mmCIF file of C-alpha atoms in Angstrom:
data_model
loop_
_atom_site.group_PDB
_atom_site.id
_atom_site.type_symbol
_atom_site.label_atom_id
_atom_site.label_comp_id
_atom_site.label_asym_id
_atom_site.label_seq_id
_atom_site.Cartn_x
_atom_site.Cartn_y
_atom_site.Cartn_z
ATOM 1 C CA GLU W 3 0.000 0.000 0.000
ATOM 2 C CA THR W 4 1.529 3.291 -1.071
ATOM 3 C CA GLY W 5 1.178 6.398 1.047
ATOM 4 C CA VAL W 6 0.430 9.990 0.100
ATOM 5 C CA THR W 7 2.954 11.452 -2.321
ATOM 6 C CA GLN W 8 3.415 15.126 -3.164
ATOM 7 C CA SER W 9 5.349 16.865 -5.884
ATOM 8 C CA PRO W 10 7.488 18.820 -6.231
ATOM 9 C CA THR W 11 9.291 18.751 -2.887
ATOM 10 C CA HIS W 12 10.635 22.269 -3.217
ATOM 11 C CA LEU W 13 9.709 25.186 -5.434
ATOM 12 C CA ILE W 14 10.843 28.783 -5.807
ATOM 13 C CA LYS W 15 8.525 31.221 -7.556
ATOM 14 C CA THR W 16 8.437 34.948 -8.152
ATOM 15 C CA ARG W 17 5.692 37.170 -6.778
ATOM 16 C CA GLY W 18 2.763 37.358 -9.208
ATOM 17 C CA GLN W 19 3.426 33.971 -10.784
ATOM 18 C CA GLN W 20 1.156 30.935 -10.652
ATOM 19 C CA VAL W 21 1.988 27.534 -9.162
ATOM 20 C CA THR W 22 0.491 24.038 -9.263
ATOM 21 C CA LEU W 23 1.165 21.496 -6.545
ATOM 22 C CA ARG W 24 0.266 17.830 -6.913
ATOM 23 C CA CYS W 25 -0.851 15.105 -4.557
ATOM 24 C CA SER W 26 -1.407 11.395 -5.136
ATOM 25 C CA SER W 27 -3.749 9.929 -2.554
ATOM 26 C CA GLN W 28 -3.204 6.684 -0.705
ATOM 27 C CA SER W 29 -4.686 3.635 -2.386
ATOM 28 C CA GLY W 30 -8.397 3.268 -1.605
ATOM 29 C CA HIS W 31 -8.805 6.849 -0.356
ATOM 30 C CA ASN W 32 -11.411 9.099 -2.024
ATOM 31 C CA THR W 33 -10.831 12.331 -0.082
ATOM 32 C CA VAL W 34 -7.953 14.780 -0.277
ATOM 33 C CA SER W 35 -7.386 17.715 2.076
ATOM 34 C CA TRP W 36 -4.882 20.524 1.621
ATOM 35 C CA TYR W 37 -3.220 22.547 4.357
ATOM 36 C CA GLN W 38 -0.821 25.483 4.448
ATOM 37 C CA GLN W 39 1.767 25.659 7.211
ATOM 38 C CA ALA W 40 3.625 28.940 7.585
ATOM 39 C CA LEU W 41 6.843 28.998 9.589
ATOM 40 C CA GLY W 42 6.237 28.663 13.311
ATOM 41 C CA GLN W 43 2.514 27.990 12.947
ATOM 42 C CA GLY W 44 0.266 24.959 12.841
ATOM 43 C CA PRO W 45 -1.186 23.780 9.527
ATOM 44 C CA GLN W 46 -4.230 25.706 8.316
ATOM 45 C CA PHE W 47 -7.023 24.055 6.359
ATOM 46 C CA ILE W 48 -7.286 25.273 2.754
ATOM 47 C CA PHE W 49 -9.953 22.946 1.360
ATOM 48 C CA GLN W 50 -11.083 19.355 1.027
ATOM 49 C CA TYR W 51 -12.075 17.420 -2.082
ATOM 50 C CA TYR W 52 -14.427 14.471 -1.798
ATOM 51 C CA ARG W 53 -15.284 12.461 -4.914
ATOM 52 C CA GLU W 54 -14.072 15.278 -7.183
ATOM 53 C CA GLU W 55 -16.154 18.008 -5.491
ATOM 54 C CA GLU W 56 -14.939 20.713 -3.111
ATOM 55 C CA ASN W 57 -16.287 19.816 0.326
ATOM 56 C CA GLY W 58 -15.399 22.667 2.628
ATOM 57 C CA ARG W 59 -12.984 25.560 2.399
ATOM 58 C CA GLY W 60 -10.948 27.460 4.932
ATOM 59 C CA ASN W 61 -10.285 31.173 5.086
ATOM 60 C CA PHE W 62 -8.284 31.426 1.870
ATOM 61 C CA PRO W 63 -8.918 33.758 -1.087
ATOM 62 C CA PRO W 64 -10.254 32.499 -4.427
ATOM 63 C CA ARG W 65 -6.799 32.581 -5.976
ATOM 64 C CA PHE W 66 -6.310 29.300 -4.122
ATOM 65 C CA SER W 67 -8.153 26.681 -6.147
ATOM 66 C CA GLY W 68 -8.050 22.960 -6.535
ATOM 67 C CA LEU W 69 -9.064 19.934 -8.505
ATOM 68 C CA GLN W 70 -9.578 16.289 -7.801
ATOM 69 C CA PHE W 71 -9.340 13.750 -10.597
ATOM 70 C CA PRO W 72 -11.264 10.481 -11.111
ATOM 71 C CA ASN W 73 -8.312 8.538 -9.661
ATOM 72 C CA TYR W 74 -8.646 10.804 -6.558
ATOM 73 C CA SER W 75 -5.305 12.517 -7.044
ATOM 74 C CA SER W 76 -5.464 16.272 -6.594
ATOM 75 C CA GLU W 77 -3.910 19.591 -7.550
ATOM 76 C CA LEU W 78 -3.638 22.843 -5.623
ATOM 77 C CA ASN W 79 -3.308 25.942 -7.777
ATOM 78 C CA VAL W 80 -2.301 29.332 -6.471
ATOM 79 C CA ASN W 81 -2.525 32.375 -8.738
ATOM 80 C CA ALA W 82 -0.916 35.784 -8.328
ATOM 81 C CA LEU W 83 1.559 34.545 -5.740
ATOM 82 C CA GLU W 84 2.321 36.784 -2.787
ATOM 83 C CA LEU W 85 5.316 36.702 -0.468
ATOM 84 C CA ASP W 86 3.055 35.467 2.367
ATOM 85 C CA ASP W 87 2.236 32.363 0.333
ATOM 86 C CA SER W 88 5.686 31.053 1.214
ATOM 87 C CA ALA W 89 4.945 28.001 3.323
ATOM 88 C CA LEU W 90 4.913 24.214 3.536
ATOM 89 C CA TYR W 91 1.889 22.867 1.679
ATOM 90 C CA LEU W 92 0.574 19.584 2.988
ATOM 91 C CA CYS W 93 -1.779 17.098 1.432
ATOM 92 C CA ALA W 94 -3.610 14.314 3.255
ATOM 93 C CA SER W 95 -5.900 11.613 1.979
ATOM 94 C CA SER W 96 -8.633 9.717 3.772
ATOM 95 C CA THR W 97 -11.747 7.651 3.248
ATOM 96 C CA GLY W 98 -14.900 9.711 3.568
ATOM 97 C CA GLN W 99 -15.442 13.327 4.514
ATOM 98 C CA SER W 100 -15.039 13.034 8.260
ATOM 99 C CA THR W 101 -11.712 13.732 9.901
ATOM 100 C CA ASN W 102 -12.774 12.034 13.123
ATOM 101 C CA TYR W 103 -10.283 9.264 12.431
ATOM 102 C CA GLY W 104 -7.393 11.575 11.560
ATOM 103 C CA TYR W 105 -5.214 11.198 8.538
ATOM 104 C CA THR W 106 -1.661 10.869 7.347
ATOM 105 C CA PHE W 107 0.069 13.723 5.574
ATOM 106 C CA GLY W 108 2.343 13.533 2.590
ATOM 107 C CA SER W 109 5.883 14.831 2.887
ATOM 108 C CA GLY W 110 4.807 18.292 1.704
ATOM 109 C CA THR W 111 5.879 20.871 -0.850
ATOM 110 C CA ARG W 112 8.024 23.756 0.361
ATOM 111 C CA LEU W 113 7.071 26.858 -1.639
ATOM 112 C CA THR W 114 9.219 29.951 -1.494
ATOM 113 C CA VAL W 115 7.960 33.143 -3.123
ATOM 114 C CA VAL W 116 10.592 35.795 -3.804
ATOM 115 C CA GLN P 19 -10.320 32.643 22.111
ATOM 116 C CA LYS P 20 -8.420 30.505 19.626
ATOM 117 C CA GLU P 21 -10.088 27.248 18.615
ATOM 118 C CA VAL P 22 -7.068 25.173 19.684
ATOM 119 C CA GLU P 23 -4.436 26.572 22.036
ATOM 120 C CA GLN P 24 -1.044 25.269 23.043
ATOM 121 C CA ASN P 25 1.896 26.774 24.848
ATOM 122 C CA SER P 26 4.547 27.489 22.242
ATOM 123 C CA GLY P 27 7.423 26.553 24.524
ATOM 124 C CA PRO P 28 10.151 25.661 24.237
ATOM 125 C CA LEU P 29 9.615 23.001 26.867
ATOM 126 C CA SER P 30 13.016 21.788 27.978
ATOM 127 C CA VAL P 31 13.311 18.488 29.866
ATOM 128 C CA PRO P 32 16.294 16.301 30.768
ATOM 129 C CA GLU P 33 16.700 12.902 29.171
ATOM 130 C CA GLY P 34 14.675 10.271 31.033
ATOM 131 C CA ALA P 35 12.157 12.741 32.448
ATOM 132 C CA ILE P 36 8.439 12.990 31.733
ATOM 133 C CA ALA P 37 7.417 15.675 29.237
ATOM 134 C CA SER P 38 3.900 17.032 29.628
ATOM 135 C CA LEU P 39 2.281 18.840 26.702
ATOM 136 C CA ASN P 40 -1.069 20.554 27.030
ATOM 137 C CA CYS P 41 -3.838 21.664 24.697
ATOM 138 C CA THR P 42 -7.228 23.316 25.146
ATOM 139 C CA TYR P 43 -9.992 23.516 22.558
ATOM 140 C CA SER P 44 -13.129 25.601 22.216
ATOM 141 C CA ASP P 45 -15.678 23.432 20.334
ATOM 142 C CA ARG P 46 -17.572 21.276 22.836
ATOM 143 C CA GLY P 47 -18.935 19.215 19.952
ATOM 144 C CA SER P 48 -15.506 17.865 18.997
ATOM 145 C CA GLN P 49 -15.365 14.087 19.230
ATOM 146 C CA SER P 50 -11.772 13.150 18.528
ATOM 147 C CA PHE P 51 -8.375 14.588 19.357
ATOM 148 C CA PHE P 52 -5.012 14.054 17.732
ATOM 149 C CA TRP P 53 -1.385 14.585 18.527
ATOM 150 C CA TYR P 54 1.102 15.018 15.721
ATOM 151 C CA ARG P 55 4.874 15.182 16.009
ATOM 152 C CA GLN P 56 6.783 17.361 13.552
ATOM 153 C CA TYR P 57 10.529 17.350 13.160
ATOM 154 C CA SER P 58 12.117 20.465 11.725
ATOM 155 C CA GLY P 59 11.606 20.650 7.970
ATOM 156 C CA LYS P 60 9.386 17.557 7.884
ATOM 157 C CA SER P 61 5.643 17.000 7.656
ATOM 158 C CA PRO P 62 3.538 16.218 10.754
ATOM 159 C CA GLU P 63 3.360 12.564 11.834
ATOM 160 C CA LEU P 64 0.296 11.224 13.694
ATOM 161 C CA ILE P 65 1.428 9.678 16.977
ATOM 162 C CA MET P 66 -1.692 9.475 19.162
ATOM 163 C CA PHE P 67 -5.439 9.896 19.013
ATOM 164 C CA ILE P 68 -8.080 9.720 21.710
ATOM 165 C CA TYR P 69 -11.875 9.718 21.621
ATOM 166 C CA SER P 70 -12.987 8.994 25.192
ATOM 167 C CA ASN P 71 -12.436 10.736 28.491
ATOM 168 C CA GLY P 72 -9.530 9.354 30.464
ATOM 169 C CA ASP P 73 -6.134 8.037 29.513
ATOM 170 C CA LYS P 74 -4.888 6.152 26.495
ATOM 171 C CA GLU P 75 -1.416 4.643 26.543
ATOM 172 C CA ASP P 76 0.765 3.620 23.627
ATOM 173 C CA GLY P 77 4.336 2.734 24.530
ATOM 174 C CA ARG P 78 6.002 5.763 26.109
ATOM 175 C CA PHE P 79 3.108 8.030 25.111
ATOM 176 C CA THR P 80 -0.076 8.672 27.103
ATOM 177 C CA ALA P 81 -2.885 10.883 25.866
ATOM 178 C CA GLN P 82 -5.293 12.284 28.445
ATOM 179 C CA LEU P 83 -8.701 13.771 27.630
ATOM 180 C CA ASN P 84 -11.073 15.758 29.818
ATOM 181 C CA LYS P 85 -14.055 16.862 27.737
ATOM 182 C CA ALA P 86 -15.693 18.751 30.604
ATOM 183 C CA SER P 87 -12.618 20.966 30.877
ATOM 184 C CA GLN P 88 -12.008 20.899 27.101
ATOM 185 C CA TYR P 89 -8.464 19.818 27.752
ATOM 186 C CA VAL P 90 -6.235 17.211 26.166
ATOM 187 C CA SER P 91 -2.652 16.424 27.068
ATOM 188 C CA LEU P 92 0.217 14.252 25.929
ATOM 189 C CA LEU P 93 2.720 12.715 28.322
ATOM 190 C CA ILE P 94 6.017 11.344 27.076
ATOM 191 C CA ARG P 95 7.729 9.077 29.580
ATOM 192 C CA ASP P 96 11.470 8.407 29.594
ATOM 193 C CA SER P 97 12.041 11.304 27.190
ATOM 194 C CA GLN P 98 14.817 10.805 24.650
ATOM 195 C CA PRO P 99 16.764 13.387 22.614
ATOM 196 C CA SER P 100 15.032 11.901 19.554
ATOM 197 C CA ASP P 101 11.726 13.160 20.999
ATOM 198 C CA SER P 102 12.912 16.736 20.421
ATOM 199 C CA ALA P 103 10.361 18.105 17.959
ATOM 200 C CA THR P 104 7.259 20.283 17.755
ATOM 201 C CA TYR P 105 4.084 18.609 18.985
ATOM 202 C CA LEU P 106 0.827 19.693 17.378
ATOM 203 C CA CYS P 107 -2.598 19.213 18.888
ATOM 204 C CA ALA P 108 -5.406 18.862 16.308
ATOM 205 C CA VAL P 109 -9.174 18.763 16.705
ATOM 206 C CA PRO P 110 -11.936 18.311 14.095
ATOM 207 C CA PRO P 111 -14.637 20.857 14.995
ATOM 208 C CA ARG P 112 -18.329 20.051 14.756
ATOM 209 C CA SER P 113 -18.856 23.196 12.693
ATOM 210 C CA GLY P 114 -18.312 22.229 9.077
ATOM 211 C CA GLY P 115 -19.227 18.634 9.764
ATOM 212 C CA TYR P 116 -15.883 17.417 11.072
ATOM 213 C CA ASN P 117 -14.323 17.715 7.619
ATOM 214 C CA LYS P 118 -11.152 19.467 8.704
ATOM 215 C CA LEU P 119 -8.582 19.542 11.474
ATOM 216 C CA ILE P 120 -7.907 22.688 13.463
ATOM 217 C CA PHE P 121 -4.329 22.715 14.710
ATOM 218 C CA GLY P 122 -2.726 24.526 17.554
ATOM 219 C CA ALA P 123 0.478 26.411 16.874
ATOM 220 C CA GLY P 124 2.471 23.595 18.439
ATOM 221 C CA THR P 125 4.722 23.176 21.470
ATOM 222 C CA ARG P 126 8.432 22.834 20.822
ATOM 223 C CA LEU P 127 10.003 20.144 23.015
ATOM 224 C CA ALA P 128 13.742 19.989 23.641
ATOM 225 C CA VAL P 129 15.137 16.935 25.438
ATOM 226 C CA HIS P 130 18.689 17.500 26.588
ATOM 227 C CA PRO P 131 21.164 14.735 27.504
#
């Protein structure tokens, strides 16, 4: 059974550019959740995708968008990058919408905006 | 009041001692509680979860939950230098249908030889 994989591991972008981060969910999981973790803070919920539909969104602007594909892998897109978008982006997969059983994160993508 | 609060630390304990990490939460409807360990530059790793009031033990780790006081703690017995990390408390709130985790800012633990 493979775990959650994210790509790329590191990325440097210039302010104003766009970025796409990718996540492959664990086998058998139909839900993907994305989090942003700024330095020195806990992860913050961006949004969740369940069966290809957005199922809840945190306090992030519309320039953060996502997709989930029929194989349940997912993308996080961020447009018009700002310096404050520099963070560790984490993806987690699970079965079902509830987080009452917790989940396992991928290794993350470190995004630096300069 | 923040939804999930932790002391940021650092909490410094000698090797072999008991480390006690605390967390309070605001949503009384929360049903499950998680502790994650995060080493510097790495992603969070789930180490404990608890659903019922009382204690839950797993090896050197004990999670304690008091729903009346909205308090959850993590004890690490016989602390080792390899336990030095940031410990994150996470709670799925009832609002939103338990579809997300709310994390505290984390407590940094330093175990010195």
